[in-house]
mmCIF file of C-alpha atoms in Angstrom:
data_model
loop_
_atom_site.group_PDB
_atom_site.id
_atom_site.type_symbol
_atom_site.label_atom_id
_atom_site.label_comp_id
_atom_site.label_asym_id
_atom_site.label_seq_id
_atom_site.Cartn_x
_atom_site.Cartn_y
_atom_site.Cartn_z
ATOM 1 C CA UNK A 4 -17.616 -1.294 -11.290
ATOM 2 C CA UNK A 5 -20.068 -0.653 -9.024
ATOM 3 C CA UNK A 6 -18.193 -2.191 -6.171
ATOM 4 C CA UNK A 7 -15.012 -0.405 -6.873
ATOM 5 C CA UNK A 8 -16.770 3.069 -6.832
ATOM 6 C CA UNK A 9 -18.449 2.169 -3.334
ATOM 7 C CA UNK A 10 -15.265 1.108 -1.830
ATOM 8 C CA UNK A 11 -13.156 4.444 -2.973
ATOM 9 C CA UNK A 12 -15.556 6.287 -1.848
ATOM 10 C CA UNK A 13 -15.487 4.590 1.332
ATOM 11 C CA UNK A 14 -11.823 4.623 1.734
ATOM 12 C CA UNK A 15 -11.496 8.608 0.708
ATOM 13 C CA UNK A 16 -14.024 9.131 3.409
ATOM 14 C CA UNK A 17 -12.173 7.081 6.163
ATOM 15 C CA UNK A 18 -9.043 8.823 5.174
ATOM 16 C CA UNK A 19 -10.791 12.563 4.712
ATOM 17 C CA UNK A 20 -10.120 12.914 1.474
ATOM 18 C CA UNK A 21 -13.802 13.130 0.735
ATOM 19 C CA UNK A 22 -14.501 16.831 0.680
ATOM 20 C CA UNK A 23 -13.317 17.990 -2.740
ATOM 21 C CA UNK A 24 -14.220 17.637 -6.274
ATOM 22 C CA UNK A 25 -11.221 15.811 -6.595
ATOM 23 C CA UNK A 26 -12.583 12.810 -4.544
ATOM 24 C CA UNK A 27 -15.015 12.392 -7.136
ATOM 25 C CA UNK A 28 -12.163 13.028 -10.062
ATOM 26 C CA UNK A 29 -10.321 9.632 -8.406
ATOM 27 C CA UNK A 30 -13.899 7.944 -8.099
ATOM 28 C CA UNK A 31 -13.987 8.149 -11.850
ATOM 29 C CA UNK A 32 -10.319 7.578 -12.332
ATOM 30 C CA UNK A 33 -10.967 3.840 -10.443
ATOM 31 C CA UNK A 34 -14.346 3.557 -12.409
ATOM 32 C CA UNK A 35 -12.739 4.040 -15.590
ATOM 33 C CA UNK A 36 -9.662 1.715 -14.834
ATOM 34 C CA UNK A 37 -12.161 -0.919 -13.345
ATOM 35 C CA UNK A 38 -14.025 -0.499 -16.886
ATOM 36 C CA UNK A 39 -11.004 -0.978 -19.125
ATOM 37 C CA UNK A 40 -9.840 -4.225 -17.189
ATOM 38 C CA UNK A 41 -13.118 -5.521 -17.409
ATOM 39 C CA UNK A 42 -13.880 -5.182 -20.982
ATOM 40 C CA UNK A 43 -10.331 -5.576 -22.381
ATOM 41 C CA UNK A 44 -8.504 -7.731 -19.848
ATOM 42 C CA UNK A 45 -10.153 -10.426 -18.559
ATOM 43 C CA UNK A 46 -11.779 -8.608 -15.446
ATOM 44 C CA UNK A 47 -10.267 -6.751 -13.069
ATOM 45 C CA UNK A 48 -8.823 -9.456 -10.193
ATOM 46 C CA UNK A 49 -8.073 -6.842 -7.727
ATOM 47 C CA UNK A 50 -8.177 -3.328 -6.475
ATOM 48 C CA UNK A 51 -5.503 -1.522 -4.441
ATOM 49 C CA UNK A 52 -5.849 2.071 -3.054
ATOM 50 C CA UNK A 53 -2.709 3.435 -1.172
ATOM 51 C CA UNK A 54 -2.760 6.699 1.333
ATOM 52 C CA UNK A 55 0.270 8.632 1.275
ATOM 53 C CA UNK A 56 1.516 11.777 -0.333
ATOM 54 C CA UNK A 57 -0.760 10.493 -3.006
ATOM 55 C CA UNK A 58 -3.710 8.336 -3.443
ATOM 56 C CA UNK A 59 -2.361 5.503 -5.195
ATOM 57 C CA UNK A 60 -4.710 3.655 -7.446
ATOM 58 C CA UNK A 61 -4.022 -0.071 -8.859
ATOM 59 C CA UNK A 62 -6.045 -2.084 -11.065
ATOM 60 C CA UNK A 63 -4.500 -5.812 -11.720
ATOM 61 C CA UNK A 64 -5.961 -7.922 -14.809
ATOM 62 C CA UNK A 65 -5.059 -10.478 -16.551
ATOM 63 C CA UNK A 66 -3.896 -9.162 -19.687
ATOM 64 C CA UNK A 67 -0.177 -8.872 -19.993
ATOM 65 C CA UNK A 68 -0.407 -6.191 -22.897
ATOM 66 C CA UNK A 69 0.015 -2.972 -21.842
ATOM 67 C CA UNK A 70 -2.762 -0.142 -22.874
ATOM 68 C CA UNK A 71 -1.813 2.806 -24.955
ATOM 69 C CA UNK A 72 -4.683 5.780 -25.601
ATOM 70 C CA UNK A 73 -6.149 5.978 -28.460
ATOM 71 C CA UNK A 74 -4.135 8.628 -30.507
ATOM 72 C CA UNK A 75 -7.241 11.053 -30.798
ATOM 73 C CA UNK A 76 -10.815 9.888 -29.317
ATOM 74 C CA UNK A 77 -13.824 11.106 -31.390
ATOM 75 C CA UNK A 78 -16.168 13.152 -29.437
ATOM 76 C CA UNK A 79 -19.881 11.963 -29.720
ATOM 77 C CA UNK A 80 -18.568 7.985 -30.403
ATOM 78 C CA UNK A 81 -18.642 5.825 -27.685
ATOM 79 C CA UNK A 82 -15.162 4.048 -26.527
ATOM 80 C CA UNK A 83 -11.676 5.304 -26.598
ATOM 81 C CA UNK A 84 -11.960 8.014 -23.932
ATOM 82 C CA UNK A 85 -11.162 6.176 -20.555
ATOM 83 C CA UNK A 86 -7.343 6.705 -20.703
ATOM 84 C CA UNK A 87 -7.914 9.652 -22.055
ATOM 85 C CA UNK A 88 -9.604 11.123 -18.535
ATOM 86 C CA UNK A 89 -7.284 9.018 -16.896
ATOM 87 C CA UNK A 90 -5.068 11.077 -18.010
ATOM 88 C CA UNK A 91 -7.020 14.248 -17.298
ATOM 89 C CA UNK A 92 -7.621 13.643 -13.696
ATOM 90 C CA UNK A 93 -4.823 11.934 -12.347
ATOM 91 C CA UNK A 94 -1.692 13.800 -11.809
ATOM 92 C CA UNK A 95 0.628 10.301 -12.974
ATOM 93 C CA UNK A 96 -0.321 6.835 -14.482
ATOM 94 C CA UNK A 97 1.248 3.785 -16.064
ATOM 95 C CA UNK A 98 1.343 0.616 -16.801
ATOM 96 C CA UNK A 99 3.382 -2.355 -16.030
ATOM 97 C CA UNK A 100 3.164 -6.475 -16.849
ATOM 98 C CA UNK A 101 3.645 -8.978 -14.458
ATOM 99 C CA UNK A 102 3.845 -12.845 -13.983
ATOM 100 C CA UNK A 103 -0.125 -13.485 -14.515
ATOM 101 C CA UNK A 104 -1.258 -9.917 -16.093
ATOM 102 C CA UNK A 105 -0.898 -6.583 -15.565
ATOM 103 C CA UNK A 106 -1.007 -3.219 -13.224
ATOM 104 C CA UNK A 107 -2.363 -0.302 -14.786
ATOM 105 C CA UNK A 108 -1.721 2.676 -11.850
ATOM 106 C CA UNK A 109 -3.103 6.168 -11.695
ATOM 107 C CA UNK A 110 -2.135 8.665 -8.957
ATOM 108 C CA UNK A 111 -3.777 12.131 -7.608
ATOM 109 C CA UNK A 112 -1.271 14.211 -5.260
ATOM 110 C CA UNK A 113 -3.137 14.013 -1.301
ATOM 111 C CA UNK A 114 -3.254 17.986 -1.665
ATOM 112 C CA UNK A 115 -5.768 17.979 -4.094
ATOM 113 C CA UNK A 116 -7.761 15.096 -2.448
ATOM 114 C CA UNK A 117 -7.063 16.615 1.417
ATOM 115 C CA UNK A 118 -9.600 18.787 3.083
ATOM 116 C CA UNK A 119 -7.729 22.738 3.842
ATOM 117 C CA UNK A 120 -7.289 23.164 7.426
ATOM 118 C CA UNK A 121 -9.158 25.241 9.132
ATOM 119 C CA UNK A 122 -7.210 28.152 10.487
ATOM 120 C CA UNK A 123 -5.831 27.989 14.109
ATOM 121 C CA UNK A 124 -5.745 30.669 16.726
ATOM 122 C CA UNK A 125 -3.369 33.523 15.974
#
């Protein structure tokens, strides 16, 4: 999990997306993706971050059954909240099975991610 924090980070710096709260809203978003593959999915066997007009976040497992939330996490108990701020911080997310698992997807729109430009002469 560790790992997959390091390298968003990395990659939101290299593309400038690094300046806003946000970039730390899609650190967690990876974290808690990473999290859920590892502890109900057989590990996560790769991470994929796409630049575009949104940061594009995929987790692959090996678990073909597709996660659903939890209809109503209890505050104070631990578990059951990681789709939950999923949700909460990424502006779209999903699921979808494939031939040896699973991609579960989150995505955060570049504007909120991008640094404003500074004004230019007038």
């Amino acid at each position: 999990m560790a790992k997959g924090r390091d390298f968003t980070r990395q990659a939101l710096k290299d593309w400038g997306w690094d300046c806003r709260e946000s970039a730390e809203d899609a650190v967690l978003v990876v974290s808690e993706l990473v999290t859920n593959a590892a502890l109900h999915a057989h590990g996560c066997h790769e991470l994929v971050l796409t630049a575009g007009e949104a940061l594009r976040i995929d987790v692959l497992d090996g678990e073909q059954v597709l996660p659903s939330p939890r209809s109503v996490p209890r505050p104070g108990v631990p578990g059951g909240h990681g789709l939950h701020i999923v949700q909460r911080l990424s502006d779209r997310w999903g699921s979808y099975a494939h031939a040896t698992g699973k991609v579960v997807w989150a995505e955060i729109e570049a504007s909120r991610l991008a640094s404003p430009r500074p004004p230019g002469p007038h």
